[in-house]
Amino acid sequence: MKRLLYIAVGLATCALSACNDLIDITPVENNTADEFYSSEYEMQQAVVGIYARLGRNGTNTDYPTDMYWQASESRSDNLYYATLANAQRDQADMRTFHVTDVTGLNQTIYARLYQIINDANTLLERSSEEYTRYRAEARFFRALAYFDLVRAYGPQPVLDHVVSSEEAKTMERQPVEDAYAQIISDLEFAGENLEPFYSGDEAGRVGSIAAKCLLGEVYVTMACYPLYDNTAYAKAEQTLAPIMDEVQARFAPDYADIFDLNQENTYDIFSVQFASGNQGLGSSYPMFTTTGGSSMTPFPEWAYSGYSPQGQDFQVDSLLINSMKAANDKRLEVTVMEGYWTSLEHGATPEEDPLNWDDRCIIKKFLIKDNTNNTIKAWNDYPLNVPLLRPADAYLLYAEALLNNGKASEAKKWVDAIRERAGVGALDHNPTMDDIMYERRCEFLGEGKRYFDLVRMGEDTFVSTLKAFSDHYNHVTLMGANEPAVRDMLLPIPLTVMNIHTSWTNNQGY
């Protein structure tokens, strides 16, 4: 399966860590970096080095953990802050809207996105056009990085080539439309020059369906705040319609199958690949979705012996849980655990042994529920892939486009498919935007999409939703949080960047 990709990622990571963010893998012939991109083998290593940027990247945490959990999911109305932190303040500051231009986690996210862009530009600039597939993969990742950049940080310089440090200092922030133009071009190229999916030893490599699905998401995003592009929903429909048959073939019959280690790369469109074994290829995501101190032993019946939670006490919104319970939504059981034992020695039921039971609603879908799994060696060595795009994305994005193009009756088919798998039954009416947003919230709970959905719904919805949520859990009074505001729709440009680009103005409120 993905074993060869892991090996290549490991090799590429080692090479990347010693080259100042430029791919400069020196073969035995002692080629220079400019000469490196001249063979199939070298191109393979270079492009897999870009994949490595989404993994641990030589650090303790991977990109999904930093960006999609700490900087997005935990800032949404899916998770509330239950206990004040005494360590790991960055993720707490993210959740309480205290993030500043010197917050380390924010600097890490911003830097990694530009590392991906730089790696992609280096490959594209130095490689021959005959290596079409590798160039297409590089352009997909450049598009993904820019999409996250403009959604999280607003206007950015649009780089389509390698720039020197002196040139970089002169670059200005450009309108987000400029970034979207390059994103669209990159994804169209990737969609035209990759196979739909890859399998066998190449399972986990990005394919054309992923590029087209991401392009559909880009268009749906452009149709909303802040661009409100009135042509974008039509373009989203045109992009997604041709891929829906192939997407349907990967739609898991059971929601639990999506998060089954034995069925990886079967029911997704594109996932960040992880593997245990203490090789720096494991995921940190599960340990941030859980809570409690490292002295606890939660989940003793199925957690590996070295379990050590890294996250703050962020718990799943009880109102959402109650809503899903009332509907008998099957996704809830897969996604959320409502409590756990804190000792290996415990009673038969929480009622019988309340001292060793902790009532706490947490995300569990990424945990490996097998205490015999001895390949997991550390808190950040989990093997389960983290999906960035899966068939449900395409279903609900396509439904949203159809709805906004005056085809609500056609949109119903795709929303109902999601609902019927969840066991909640088909809608008794044509879907509304509220229906689609609710299904997205339940379907992707814990996966880092809700925050960006709130942003694209506009300033009023963003602020009113998060303020009501904050008030419900007394975030301001109990946790010292800031009131959610328009400024929180973007993260600040890091001070290290602003000190170089002295002509830039930081995002509103920072």
Short mmCIF file of C-alpha atoms in Angstrom, two decimals:
data_model
loop_
_atom_site.label_atom_id
_atom_site.label_comp_id
_atom_site.label_asym_id
_atom_site.label_seq_id
_atom_site.Cartn_x
_atom_site.Cartn_y
_atom_site.Cartn_z
CA MET A 1 0.00 0.00 0.00
CA LYS A 2 1.51 3.28 1.16
CA ARG A 3 4.75 1.79 2.48
CA LEU A 4 6.86 3.10 -0.40
CA LEU A 5 5.43 6.56 0.05
CA TYR A 6 6.42 6.46 3.73
CA ILE A 7 9.95 5.40 2.86
CA ALA A 8 10.23 8.17 0.31
CA VAL A 9 8.81 10.71 2.75
CA GLY A 10 11.38 9.66 5.33
CA LEU A 11 14.23 10.07 2.86
CA ALA A 12 12.89 13.36 1.60
CA THR A 13 12.40 14.69 5.11
CA CYS A 14 16.01 13.95 5.96
CA ALA A 15 17.11 15.77 2.83
CA LEU A 16 14.79 18.72 3.42
CA SER A 17 15.96 19.23 6.99
CA ALA A 18 19.46 20.09 5.85
CA CYS A 19 18.83 22.43 2.94
CA ASN A 20 17.39 25.67 4.31
CA ASP A 21 13.93 25.00 2.90
CA LEU A 22 15.20 24.38 -0.64
CA ILE A 23 15.23 20.84 -1.99
CA ASP A 24 18.93 20.15 -2.46
CA ILE A 25 19.41 16.39 -2.22
CA THR A 26 23.01 15.65 -3.18
CA PRO A 27 23.45 12.33 -4.99
CA VAL A 28 26.75 10.49 -5.06
CA GLU A 29 27.78 12.40 -8.16
CA ASN A 30 27.74 15.56 -5.99
CA ASN A 31 25.32 17.35 -8.28
CA THR A 32 24.30 20.84 -7.29
CA ALA A 33 20.69 21.64 -6.45
CA ASP A 34 20.24 23.15 -9.93
CA GLU A 35 21.27 19.82 -11.45
CA PHE A 36 19.17 17.70 -9.15
CA TYR A 37 15.84 17.69 -11.02
CA SER A 38 17.13 15.73 -14.00
CA SER A 39 15.90 12.15 -13.58
CA GLU A 40 12.76 10.25 -12.69
CA TYR A 41 14.25 9.17 -9.36
CA GLU A 42 15.26 12.70 -8.41
CA MET A 43 11.87 14.09 -9.35
CA GLN A 44 10.17 11.40 -7.30
CA GLN A 45 12.23 12.30 -4.24
CA ALA A 46 11.64 16.01 -4.74
CA VAL A 47 7.87 15.81 -5.02
CA VAL A 48 7.54 13.42 -2.09
CA GLY A 49 9.53 15.97 -0.11
CA ILE A 50 6.56 18.31 -0.60
CA TYR A 51 4.23 15.64 0.77
CA ALA A 52 6.51 15.50 3.82
CA ARG A 53 5.68 19.11 4.64
CA LEU A 54 2.15 18.01 5.58
CA GLY A 55 3.52 15.41 7.98
CA ARG A 56 5.70 15.89 11.02
CA ASN A 57 8.28 17.71 8.90
CA GLY A 58 11.00 17.06 11.50
CA THR A 59 8.87 18.60 14.28
CA ASN A 60 6.60 17.24 17.02
CA THR A 61 3.34 18.08 15.30
CA ASP A 62 1.99 17.63 11.79
CA TYR A 63 0.24 20.17 9.60
CA PRO A 64 -3.33 18.86 10.14
CA THR A 65 -2.81 19.14 13.92
CA ASP A 66 -1.51 22.70 13.73
CA MET A 67 -3.81 24.10 11.06
CA TYR A 68 -7.01 22.08 10.99
CA TRP A 69 -7.28 21.25 14.69
CA GLN A 70 -5.59 24.00 16.70
CA ALA A 71 -6.12 26.97 14.38
CA SER A 72 -9.55 26.07 13.00
CA GLU A 73 -11.57 23.29 14.68
CA SER A 74 -10.81 24.45 18.20
CA ARG A 75 -11.77 28.04 17.29
CA SER A 76 -15.19 27.03 16.02
CA ASP A 77 -18.45 26.39 17.83
CA ASN A 78 -17.76 22.65 17.79
CA LEU A 79 -15.47 22.78 20.83
CA TYR A 80 -15.71 24.69 24.07
CA TYR A 81 -12.91 25.41 26.54
CA ALA A 82 -13.70 23.64 29.82
CA THR A 83 -10.62 24.00 32.08
CA LEU A 84 -7.97 26.72 32.14
CA ALA A 85 -4.63 25.58 30.81
CA ASN A 86 -1.38 25.69 32.74
CA ALA A 87 0.81 24.73 29.78
CA GLN A 88 0.82 24.74 25.98
CA ARG A 89 -0.62 28.21 25.96
CA ASP A 90 -0.59 28.71 22.18
CA GLN A 91 -3.54 26.46 21.47
CA ALA A 92 -5.43 27.97 24.41
CA ASP A 93 -4.73 31.46 23.04
CA MET A 94 -6.07 30.34 19.68
CA ARG A 95 -9.30 29.12 21.28
CA THR A 96 -9.83 32.19 23.48
CA PHE A 97 -9.05 34.58 20.60
CA HIS A 98 -5.90 35.88 22.29
CA VAL A 99 -3.63 34.95 19.39
CA THR A 100 -1.14 37.69 18.48
CA ASP A 101 1.55 38.30 15.91
CA VAL A 102 4.12 36.66 18.24
CA THR A 103 2.16 33.47 18.98
CA GLY A 104 4.58 30.65 18.13
CA LEU A 105 1.98 28.29 16.68
CA ASN A 106 0.77 31.00 14.34
CA GLN A 107 4.32 31.62 13.14
CA THR A 108 4.81 27.88 12.59
CA ILE A 109 1.69 27.55 10.44
CA TYR A 110 2.54 30.58 8.31
CA ALA A 111 6.13 29.43 7.78
CA ARG A 112 5.13 25.90 6.81
CA LEU A 113 2.70 27.15 4.17
CA TYR A 114 5.46 29.17 2.53
CA GLN A 115 7.81 26.19 2.78
CA ILE A 116 5.32 24.20 0.71
CA ILE A 117 5.04 27.03 -1.82
CA ASN A 118 8.82 27.39 -2.00
CA ASP A 119 9.33 23.64 -2.49
CA ALA A 120 6.72 23.57 -5.24
CA ASN A 121 8.18 26.61 -6.99
CA THR A 122 11.68 25.14 -6.78
CA LEU A 123 10.55 21.92 -8.43
CA LEU A 124 8.57 23.76 -11.13
CA GLU A 125 11.40 26.16 -11.91
CA ARG A 126 14.19 23.58 -12.06
CA SER A 127 12.48 20.60 -13.67
CA SER A 128 11.82 19.79 -17.30
CA GLU A 129 8.22 19.97 -18.53
CA GLU A 130 8.51 16.32 -19.52
CA TYR A 131 7.92 15.39 -15.86
CA THR A 132 4.27 16.34 -16.15
CA ARG A 133 2.93 14.21 -13.33
CA TYR A 134 5.39 15.49 -10.74
CA ARG A 135 4.81 19.06 -11.83
CA ALA A 136 1.06 18.49 -11.50
CA GLU A 137 1.50 17.18 -7.95
CA ALA A 138 3.64 20.19 -7.06
CA ARG A 139 1.00 22.55 -8.43
CA PHE A 140 -1.71 20.81 -6.38
CA PHE A 141 0.26 21.42 -3.20
CA ARG A 142 1.01 25.02 -4.13
CA ALA A 143 -2.71 25.52 -4.65
CA LEU A 144 -3.57 23.87 -1.32
CA ALA A 145 -1.03 26.04 0.51
CA TYR A 146 -2.28 29.25 -1.06
CA PHE A 147 -5.90 28.29 -0.39
CA ASP A 148 -5.14 27.86 3.31
CA LEU A 149 -3.03 31.03 3.33
CA VAL A 150 -5.70 33.34 1.93
CA ARG A 151 -8.44 31.75 4.03
CA ALA A 152 -6.41 32.08 7.23
CA TYR A 153 -4.33 35.21 6.59
CA GLY A 154 -5.99 37.18 3.80
CA PRO A 155 -4.03 38.87 0.96
CA GLN A 156 -0.56 37.47 0.29
CA PRO A 157 2.25 37.94 -2.24
CA VAL A 158 1.57 35.52 -5.10
CA LEU A 159 4.79 33.66 -5.88
CA ASP A 160 5.00 31.54 -9.02
CA HIS A 161 8.78 31.26 -9.01
CA VAL A 162 11.67 31.00 -6.56
CA VAL A 163 12.55 34.40 -5.15
CA SER A 164 15.72 35.58 -3.49
CA SER A 165 15.63 36.97 0.02
CA GLU A 166 16.18 40.46 -1.37
CA GLU A 167 13.36 40.12 -3.88
CA ALA A 168 11.07 38.72 -1.19
CA LYS A 169 11.56 41.83 0.94
CA THR A 170 10.14 44.03 -1.83
CA MET A 171 6.98 42.00 -2.41
CA GLU A 172 3.63 43.41 -1.36
CA ARG A 173 0.40 41.78 -0.28
CA GLN A 174 -1.79 41.27 -3.34
CA PRO A 175 -5.58 41.08 -3.58
CA VAL A 176 -6.93 37.64 -2.74
CA GLU A 177 -8.31 37.49 -6.29
CA ASP A 178 -4.70 37.22 -7.52
CA ALA A 179 -4.04 34.22 -5.28
CA TYR A 180 -7.28 32.56 -6.37
CA ALA A 181 -6.35 33.00 -10.03
CA GLN A 182 -3.14 31.05 -9.44
CA ILE A 183 -4.93 28.46 -7.28
CA ILE A 184 -7.46 27.82 -10.06
CA SER A 185 -4.75 27.56 -12.71
CA ASP A 186 -2.74 25.12 -10.60
CA LEU A 187 -5.72 22.89 -9.84
CA GLU A 188 -6.88 22.87 -13.45
CA PHE A 189 -3.39 21.72 -14.49
CA ALA A 190 -3.34 19.03 -11.81
CA GLY A 191 -6.83 17.90 -12.78
CA GLU A 192 -5.79 17.50 -16.40
CA ASN A 193 -2.47 15.74 -15.81
CA LEU A 194 -3.01 13.20 -13.03
CA GLU A 195 -4.75 9.84 -12.92
CA PRO A 196 -8.08 9.92 -11.05
CA PHE A 197 -6.64 7.90 -8.14
CA TYR A 198 -3.47 5.95 -7.45
CA SER A 199 -3.33 2.54 -5.80
CA GLY A 200 -0.93 -0.19 -4.74
CA ASP A 201 2.49 1.20 -3.85
CA GLU A 202 1.28 4.67 -4.87
CA ALA A 203 -1.82 4.70 -2.66
CA GLY A 204 -2.02 8.07 -0.95
CA ARG A 205 -0.64 10.07 -3.87
CA VAL A 206 -2.82 12.95 -5.00
CA GLY A 207 -4.94 12.35 -8.12
CA SER A 208 -7.06 14.36 -10.50
CA ILE A 209 -10.27 13.78 -8.54
CA ALA A 210 -8.66 15.40 -5.51
CA ALA A 211 -7.59 18.37 -7.63
CA LYS A 212 -11.09 18.81 -9.03
CA CYS A 213 -12.76 18.35 -5.65
CA LEU A 214 -10.48 20.98 -4.12
CA LEU A 215 -11.21 23.26 -7.07
CA GLY A 216 -14.92 22.82 -6.37
CA GLU A 217 -14.29 23.85 -2.76
CA VAL A 218 -12.30 26.86 -3.96
CA TYR A 219 -15.20 28.02 -6.14
CA VAL A 220 -17.75 27.49 -3.36
CA THR A 221 -15.52 29.54 -1.05
CA MET A 222 -15.20 32.29 -3.65
CA ALA A 223 -19.01 32.45 -3.91
CA CYS A 224 -19.16 33.45 -0.25
CA TYR A 225 -17.52 36.04 2.00
CA PRO A 226 -15.35 38.00 1.31
CA LEU A 227 -15.42 37.80 -2.50
CA TYR A 228 -19.09 37.02 -3.14
CA ASP A 229 -18.21 36.02 -6.71
CA ASN A 230 -21.59 35.60 -8.42
CA THR A 231 -20.13 33.28 -11.07
CA ALA A 232 -18.44 30.90 -8.65
CA TYR A 233 -21.33 28.56 -7.83
CA ALA A 234 -21.88 27.87 -11.52
CA LYS A 235 -18.18 27.09 -11.90
CA ALA A 236 -18.31 24.82 -8.85
CA GLU A 237 -21.19 22.85 -10.40
CA GLN A 238 -19.37 22.57 -13.72
CA THR A 239 -16.22 21.35 -11.96
CA LEU A 240 -17.86 18.82 -9.66
CA ALA A 241 -20.54 17.32 -11.93
CA PRO A 242 -18.11 15.29 -14.12
CA ILE A 243 -16.40 13.62 -11.12
CA MET A 244 -19.44 12.58 -9.11
CA ASP A 245 -19.65 9.03 -10.52
CA GLU A 246 -16.06 8.32 -9.47
CA VAL A 247 -16.64 10.03 -6.13
CA GLN A 248 -19.72 7.87 -5.49
CA ALA A 249 -17.63 4.73 -5.98
CA ARG A 250 -15.51 5.74 -2.95
CA PHE A 251 -18.42 6.70 -0.69
CA ALA A 252 -18.12 4.46 2.37
CA PRO A 253 -21.22 2.36 3.07
CA ASP A 254 -20.63 2.79 6.82
CA TYR A 255 -19.34 6.02 8.37
CA ALA A 256 -17.01 4.03 10.66
CA ASP A 257 -15.20 2.59 7.61
CA ILE A 258 -13.69 6.02 6.88
CA PHE A 259 -11.66 5.88 10.11
CA ASP A 260 -10.73 2.19 9.96
CA LEU A 261 -6.96 1.69 9.83
CA ASN A 262 -7.45 -1.44 7.72
CA GLN A 263 -9.38 0.45 5.05
CA GLU A 264 -7.15 3.48 4.54
CA ASN A 265 -7.01 5.07 1.07
CA THR A 266 -10.25 3.31 0.18
CA TYR A 267 -12.97 5.76 1.16
CA ASP A 268 -11.16 9.08 0.85
CA ILE A 269 -10.20 11.43 -1.96
CA PHE A 270 -6.97 12.74 -0.45
CA SER A 271 -5.49 12.15 3.01
CA VAL A 272 -2.26 13.06 4.76
CA GLN A 273 -0.47 9.73 5.19
CA PHE A 274 0.86 8.55 8.55
CA ALA A 275 2.60 5.44 9.91
CA SER A 276 3.68 4.33 13.37
CA GLY A 277 7.06 2.90 14.30
CA ASN A 278 8.96 5.88 15.73
CA GLN A 279 10.32 6.94 12.34
CA GLY A 280 8.97 10.49 12.53
CA LEU A 281 6.06 9.52 10.26
CA GLY A 282 3.30 9.24 12.88
CA SER A 283 0.40 11.59 13.49
CA SER A 284 0.05 13.93 16.45
CA TYR A 285 -3.63 14.66 15.68
CA PRO A 286 -5.29 12.13 18.04
CA MET A 287 -3.45 13.36 21.10
CA PHE A 288 -4.70 16.91 20.54
CA THR A 289 -8.32 15.83 20.10
CA THR A 290 -8.38 14.30 23.58
CA THR A 291 -7.99 15.96 26.96
CA GLY A 292 -6.62 15.53 30.43
CA GLY A 293 -3.16 15.52 31.95
CA SER A 294 -0.42 13.09 30.96
CA SER A 295 -0.74 11.38 34.36
CA MET A 296 -4.19 10.07 33.41
CA THR A 297 -4.77 6.69 31.81
CA PRO A 298 -7.93 7.24 29.79
CA PHE A 299 -9.31 4.55 27.50
CA PRO A 300 -7.37 1.69 29.21
CA GLU A 301 -9.44 -0.95 27.49
CA TRP A 302 -8.15 0.01 24.06
CA ALA A 303 -5.44 2.67 24.18
CA TYR A 304 -1.77 1.92 23.73
CA SER A 305 0.23 1.87 26.96
CA GLY A 306 2.11 5.10 26.32
CA TYR A 307 -1.00 7.19 25.79
CA SER A 308 -0.34 10.82 26.75
CA PRO A 309 -2.86 13.55 25.89
CA GLN A 310 -1.33 16.75 24.53
CA GLY A 311 -4.43 18.86 24.03
CA GLN A 312 -6.15 21.32 26.29
CA ASP A 313 -9.53 20.57 27.84
CA PHE A 314 -11.56 21.28 24.71
CA GLN A 315 -14.85 19.41 24.76
CA VAL A 316 -17.48 18.85 22.10
CA ASP A 317 -20.47 21.19 22.15
CA SER A 318 -23.18 19.54 24.26
CA LEU A 319 -25.97 21.21 22.26
CA LEU A 320 -24.70 19.59 19.07
CA ILE A 321 -24.34 16.24 20.84
CA ASN A 322 -27.92 16.45 22.10
CA SER A 323 -29.15 17.33 18.62
CA MET A 324 -27.35 14.34 17.08
CA LYS A 325 -28.61 12.07 19.87
CA ALA A 326 -32.20 13.16 19.33
CA ALA A 327 -31.86 12.21 15.65
CA ASN A 328 -30.12 8.89 16.44
CA ASP A 329 -27.25 10.06 14.26
CA LYS A 330 -24.82 7.15 13.77
CA ARG A 331 -21.93 9.55 13.24
CA LEU A 332 -21.99 10.54 16.89
CA GLU A 333 -20.93 7.13 18.19
CA VAL A 334 -17.99 7.02 15.75
CA THR A 335 -16.90 10.59 16.40
CA VAL A 336 -17.44 11.38 20.08
CA MET A 337 -16.73 9.69 23.40
CA GLU A 338 -18.75 11.06 26.31
CA GLY A 339 -16.47 9.83 29.07
CA TYR A 340 -13.59 7.55 29.99
CA TRP A 341 -11.95 5.67 32.83
CA THR A 342 -8.99 7.36 34.51
CA SER A 343 -7.61 4.20 36.07
CA LEU A 344 -6.88 0.69 34.84
CA GLU A 345 -8.64 -0.59 37.95
CA HIS A 346 -12.27 0.47 37.73
CA GLY A 347 -15.82 -0.72 38.29
CA ALA A 348 -18.22 -2.13 35.77
CA THR A 349 -20.16 1.09 35.22
CA PRO A 350 -19.60 4.81 35.79
CA GLU A 351 -22.47 4.81 38.25
CA GLU A 352 -20.82 2.05 40.28
CA ASP A 353 -17.39 3.70 40.28
CA PRO A 354 -17.77 7.48 39.77
CA LEU A 355 -14.32 8.28 41.22
CA ASN A 356 -12.56 6.58 38.33
CA TRP A 357 -14.88 7.83 35.61
CA ASP A 358 -14.56 11.21 33.89
CA ASP A 359 -17.62 12.60 32.10
CA ARG A 360 -15.98 14.43 29.22
CA CYS A 361 -17.10 14.71 25.59
CA ILE A 362 -14.12 14.41 23.26
CA ILE A 363 -13.35 13.53 19.65
CA LYS A 364 -12.29 9.90 19.26
CA LYS A 365 -12.54 9.15 15.54
CA PHE A 366 -8.76 9.34 15.00
CA LEU A 367 -7.74 7.15 17.95
CA ILE A 368 -6.62 3.56 17.42
CA LYS A 369 -8.82 1.49 19.69
CA ASP A 370 -6.43 -1.41 20.18
CA ASN A 371 -4.23 -1.73 23.28
CA THR A 372 -2.30 -4.56 21.62
CA ASN A 373 -0.94 -2.24 18.93
CA ASN A 374 2.74 -2.16 19.87
CA THR A 375 3.85 -0.23 16.78
CA ILE A 376 2.75 3.08 18.35
CA LYS A 377 5.81 4.36 20.18
CA ALA A 378 4.88 7.89 21.28
CA TRP A 379 2.06 10.39 21.62
CA ASN A 380 2.78 11.69 18.12
CA ASP A 381 3.25 8.28 16.48
CA TYR A 382 -0.32 7.40 15.54
CA PRO A 383 -0.82 5.58 12.22
CA LEU A 384 -4.27 6.69 11.06
CA ASN A 385 -4.35 8.99 8.04
CA VAL A 386 -6.08 12.37 8.34
CA PRO A 387 -8.45 13.02 5.41
CA LEU A 388 -8.39 16.47 3.86
CA LEU A 389 -10.88 15.60 1.11
CA ARG A 390 -13.36 12.75 1.09
CA PRO A 391 -16.48 11.89 -0.93
CA ALA A 392 -18.75 13.66 1.56
CA ASP A 393 -16.89 16.89 0.73
CA ALA A 394 -17.81 16.52 -2.92
CA TYR A 395 -21.41 15.53 -2.09
CA LEU A 396 -22.09 18.56 0.08
CA LEU A 397 -20.10 21.03 -2.03
CA TYR A 398 -21.98 19.87 -5.12
CA ALA A 399 -25.30 20.10 -3.27
CA GLU A 400 -24.46 23.66 -2.18
CA ALA A 401 -23.60 24.65 -5.74
CA LEU A 402 -26.78 23.08 -7.13
CA LEU A 403 -28.92 24.75 -4.48
CA ASN A 404 -27.49 28.18 -5.21
CA ASN A 405 -27.88 27.60 -8.94
CA GLY A 406 -31.62 27.13 -8.51
CA LYS A 407 -31.54 23.30 -8.53
CA ALA A 408 -32.56 22.47 -4.98
CA SER A 409 -34.40 19.32 -6.04
CA GLU A 410 -31.20 17.96 -7.58
CA ALA A 411 -29.20 18.93 -4.50
CA LYS A 412 -31.52 16.83 -2.34
CA LYS A 413 -30.10 13.54 -3.70
CA TRP A 414 -26.62 14.33 -2.38
CA VAL A 415 -27.71 15.66 1.00
CA ASP A 416 -30.00 12.67 1.50
CA ALA A 417 -27.17 10.24 0.74
CA ILE A 418 -25.17 11.76 3.60
CA ARG A 419 -28.17 11.71 5.93
CA GLU A 420 -29.25 8.16 5.10
CA ARG A 421 -25.78 6.80 5.81
CA ALA A 422 -25.97 8.60 9.15
CA GLY A 423 -29.28 6.90 9.86
CA VAL A 424 -31.29 10.12 10.16
CA GLY A 425 -33.36 9.62 7.00
CA ALA A 426 -33.97 11.74 3.94
CA LEU A 427 -35.15 15.33 4.21
CA ASP A 428 -38.88 15.86 3.85
CA HIS A 429 -38.19 19.02 1.85
CA ASN A 430 -35.64 20.36 -0.59
CA PRO A 431 -32.43 21.32 1.24
CA THR A 432 -31.68 24.83 2.40
CA MET A 433 -28.29 26.33 3.16
CA ASP A 434 -28.99 25.76 6.84
CA ASP A 435 -29.54 22.05 6.12
CA ILE A 436 -26.25 21.80 4.22
CA MET A 437 -24.28 23.68 6.86
CA TYR A 438 -25.72 21.44 9.58
CA GLU A 439 -24.81 18.27 7.67
CA ARG A 440 -21.30 19.61 7.12
CA ARG A 441 -21.01 20.28 10.85
CA CYS A 442 -22.04 16.74 11.83
CA GLU A 443 -20.25 14.96 9.00
CA PHE A 444 -16.89 16.67 9.50
CA LEU A 445 -16.96 17.11 13.27
CA GLY A 446 -13.35 17.12 14.46
CA GLU A 447 -11.87 17.54 10.97
CA GLY A 448 -11.22 21.29 10.89
CA LYS A 449 -13.84 22.53 8.44
CA ARG A 450 -16.41 24.27 10.63
CA TYR A 451 -14.37 27.41 11.37
CA PHE A 452 -13.84 28.15 7.67
CA ASP A 453 -17.54 27.50 7.02
CA LEU A 454 -18.42 30.13 9.61
CA VAL A 455 -15.99 32.59 8.02
CA ARG A 456 -17.42 32.20 4.55
CA MET A 457 -20.96 32.72 5.87
CA GLY A 458 -19.97 36.36 6.50
CA GLU A 459 -19.21 38.75 9.32
CA ASP A 460 -22.65 38.81 10.94
CA THR A 461 -23.04 35.02 11.04
CA PHE A 462 -19.47 34.48 12.17
CA VAL A 463 -19.62 36.93 15.07
CA SER A 464 -23.18 36.16 16.22
CA THR A 465 -22.66 32.37 16.12
CA LEU A 466 -19.39 32.42 18.02
CA LYS A 467 -20.59 35.06 20.50
CA ALA A 468 -23.68 33.00 21.36
CA PHE A 469 -21.48 29.93 21.73
CA SER A 470 -18.96 31.80 23.89
CA ASP A 471 -21.73 33.17 26.09
CA HIS A 472 -23.31 29.73 26.49
CA TYR A 473 -20.05 28.34 27.92
CA ASN A 474 -19.03 31.54 29.75
CA HIS A 475 -15.74 31.68 27.89
CA VAL A 476 -15.18 35.35 28.72
CA THR A 477 -16.04 35.11 32.40
CA LEU A 478 -14.57 31.69 33.23
CA MET A 479 -11.69 31.44 30.74
CA GLY A 480 -10.70 35.06 30.26
CA ALA A 481 -11.46 34.80 26.56
CA ASN A 482 -11.88 37.76 24.27
CA GLU A 483 -15.32 38.31 22.78
CA PRO A 484 -15.35 36.87 19.24
CA ALA A 485 -15.04 39.70 16.72
CA VAL A 486 -14.57 40.35 13.02
CA ARG A 487 -10.81 40.43 13.55
CA ASP A 488 -10.93 36.72 14.44
CA MET A 489 -11.95 35.82 10.89
CA LEU A 490 -8.23 36.02 10.03
CA LEU A 491 -5.03 35.22 11.89
CA PRO A 492 -2.34 37.89 12.24
CA ILE A 493 0.66 38.02 9.95
CA PRO A 494 3.57 37.00 12.24
CA LEU A 495 5.72 39.82 13.62
CA THR A 496 8.83 38.19 12.17
CA VAL A 497 7.30 38.73 8.72
CA MET A 498 6.02 42.23 9.46
CA ASN A 499 9.50 43.27 10.63
CA ILE A 500 10.84 42.39 7.18
CA HIS A 501 7.93 43.81 5.20
CA THR A 502 7.71 47.16 6.92
CA SER A 503 5.31 48.56 4.31
CA TRP A 504 2.66 45.94 5.09
CA THR A 505 -0.37 46.63 7.25
CA ASN A 506 -1.38 43.71 9.44
CA ASN A 507 -4.88 42.27 9.43
CA GLN A 508 -7.67 44.20 11.10
CA GLY A 509 -7.36 44.33 14.87
CA TYR A 510 -3.76 43.13 15.13
#
